Amino acid sequence: MILPRPMIQDYYADLDELFGEIKAETKKGKIDELLSEADEIVGQIKIEIASITNPNEKKEALSKTSSYEKKIQAYKRKALLGPQDDSADGGQKLSSVDKSKQGLAKLNGAREMLAETEEVGTKVLSDLAIQKEVIKRSTKTMKETNQELSMAQKLANKMSRWWRA
């Protein structure tokens, strides 16, 4: 067995550490963040592999990296869909009907979230339209005030000349 370069070994160690954190983590957001970090590390490994000239060493490194990529994909799938082998109360595997019901529940939850997001977006657009009208009115009022101030300035100048004369 050919040992990969030290930098690649360090990356593999980092990935193993990340996988340990992912297994222990329960928050989806944190898991997504860790998986993203793992993807970045795999990208760095691929850059390092490109500089390897020994074909056997390169092949072994590519193989190991491929296994890490598969592991990352499995974790992503698990994070997205939930565990594939969930157990029911009796320790039996869920039937396809139960899995379908769970999938439908997730879809319905996503639809509700989409509807809420759409509602918030509509409210924001409505608020922006109202603010636009307020700004237009304020601009119009400011222009009118400036015109009246100009007229008052001209009258004050004429009156000042009249009193001096």
XYZ file of C-alpha atoms in Angstrom:
165
model
C 0.000 0.000 0.000
C 1.341 3.389 -1.018
C 0.866 6.129 1.552
C -0.625 9.332 0.161
C 1.185 12.618 0.612
C 1.115 14.132 4.123
C -1.181 16.998 3.107
C -3.714 14.560 1.655
C -3.450 12.438 4.819
C -4.250 15.566 6.836
C -7.303 16.197 4.652
C -8.455 12.599 5.151
C -8.065 13.036 8.915
C -10.099 16.263 8.729
C -12.842 14.443 6.806
C -12.921 11.610 9.352
C -13.246 14.192 12.123
C -16.069 15.953 10.242
C -17.909 12.659 9.741
C -17.692 12.075 13.494
C -19.200 15.512 14.113
C -21.937 14.881 11.541
C -22.909 11.605 13.232
C -23.153 13.364 16.602
C -24.983 16.446 15.299
C -28.768 16.732 15.411
C -29.373 20.219 13.964
C -29.978 20.135 10.214
C -28.399 23.560 9.641
C -25.192 22.509 11.361
C -25.130 19.216 9.435
C -25.495 21.115 6.155
C -22.642 23.392 7.190
C -20.414 20.416 8.047
C -21.264 18.698 4.755
C -20.397 21.859 2.864
C -17.055 21.969 4.659
C -16.485 18.308 3.756
C -17.183 19.129 0.088
C -14.580 21.898 0.238
C -12.014 19.525 1.707
C -12.682 16.970 -1.039
C -12.137 19.753 -3.565
C -8.770 20.525 -1.967
C -7.850 16.846 -2.045
C -8.636 16.713 -5.769
C -6.337 19.677 -6.342
C -3.577 17.872 -4.461
C -4.216 14.641 -6.384
C -3.769 16.496 -9.668
C -0.146 17.179 -8.699
C 0.657 13.500 -7.999
C 2.856 12.016 -10.728
C 3.018 8.396 -9.532
C 0.083 6.590 -11.254
C -0.387 4.015 -8.478
C -0.390 6.660 -5.769
C -2.798 8.777 -7.829
C -5.151 5.829 -8.415
C -5.221 4.947 -4.715
C -5.833 8.560 -3.696
C -8.643 8.903 -6.247
C -10.225 5.701 -5.003
C -10.139 6.810 -1.374
C -11.439 10.261 -2.292
C -14.260 8.670 -4.244
C -15.285 6.682 -1.172
C -15.349 9.918 0.864
C -17.491 11.567 -1.818
C -19.944 8.669 -1.659
C -20.064 9.003 2.111
C -20.791 12.730 1.809
C -23.574 12.032 -0.693
C -25.065 9.443 1.668
C -25.052 11.976 4.520
C -26.631 14.605 2.258
C -29.343 12.163 1.223
C -29.924 11.249 4.861
C -30.119 14.943 5.823
C -32.553 15.646 3.009
C -34.810 12.602 3.204
C -34.186 11.371 6.712
C -32.719 7.996 7.588
C -33.615 5.264 5.117
C -33.967 2.552 7.731
C -36.178 4.208 10.370
C -37.708 1.717 12.751
C -41.267 1.656 14.014
C -42.220 1.026 17.638
C -41.953 -2.731 17.318
C -38.476 -2.529 15.818
C -39.840 -3.525 12.430
C -38.974 -1.629 9.283
C -41.518 0.888 8.058
C -43.757 -0.298 5.292
C -43.769 1.502 1.979
C -47.174 2.956 2.899
C -45.717 4.461 6.078
C -42.757 5.806 4.142
C -45.133 7.294 1.589
C -47.143 8.910 4.377
C -43.960 10.371 5.845
C -42.917 11.649 2.426
C -46.357 13.152 1.888
C -46.198 14.815 5.308
C -42.815 16.315 4.398
C -44.196 17.555 1.079
C -47.209 19.087 2.796
C -44.901 20.770 5.294
C -42.839 22.144 2.428
C -46.014 23.408 0.716
C -47.101 25.167 3.903
C -43.669 26.740 4.207
C -43.847 27.839 0.571
C -47.295 29.365 1.128
C -46.043 31.232 4.210
C -43.018 32.480 2.282
C -45.238 33.615 -0.576
C -47.522 35.407 1.877
C -44.570 37.191 3.478
C -43.269 38.150 0.037
C -46.664 39.562 -0.931
C -46.811 41.601 2.273
C -43.296 42.935 1.663
C -44.210 43.956 -1.898
C -47.352 45.652 -0.615
C -45.361 47.539 2.032
C -42.814 48.588 -0.594
C -45.594 49.903 -2.852
C -46.992 51.954 0.046
C -43.530 53.301 0.862
C -43.019 54.214 -2.797
C -46.216 56.284 -2.752
C -45.153 57.982 0.487
C -41.794 58.868 -1.060
C -43.485 60.198 -4.209
C -45.817 62.391 -2.122
C -42.931 63.620 0.008
C -40.913 64.470 -3.111
C -43.873 66.347 -4.618
C -44.453 68.253 -1.380
C -40.753 69.123 -1.184
C -40.750 70.454 -4.776
C -43.850 72.551 -4.087
C -42.278 73.895 -0.910
C -39.071 74.764 -2.796
C -41.109 76.606 -5.461
C -42.998 78.554 -2.808
C -39.742 79.380 -1.018
C -38.272 80.634 -4.291
C -41.339 82.790 -4.872
C -41.173 84.120 -1.308
C -37.449 84.877 -1.764
C -38.200 86.845 -4.946
C -40.989 88.805 -3.187
C -38.708 89.516 -0.235
C -36.011 90.811 -2.623
C -38.525 93.060 -4.444
C -39.844 94.393 -1.137
C -36.324 95.004 0.075
C -35.532 97.021 -3.084
C -38.806 98.951 -2.729
C -37.993 99.942 0.884
C -34.489 101.037 -0.080
C -35.729 103.201 -2.882
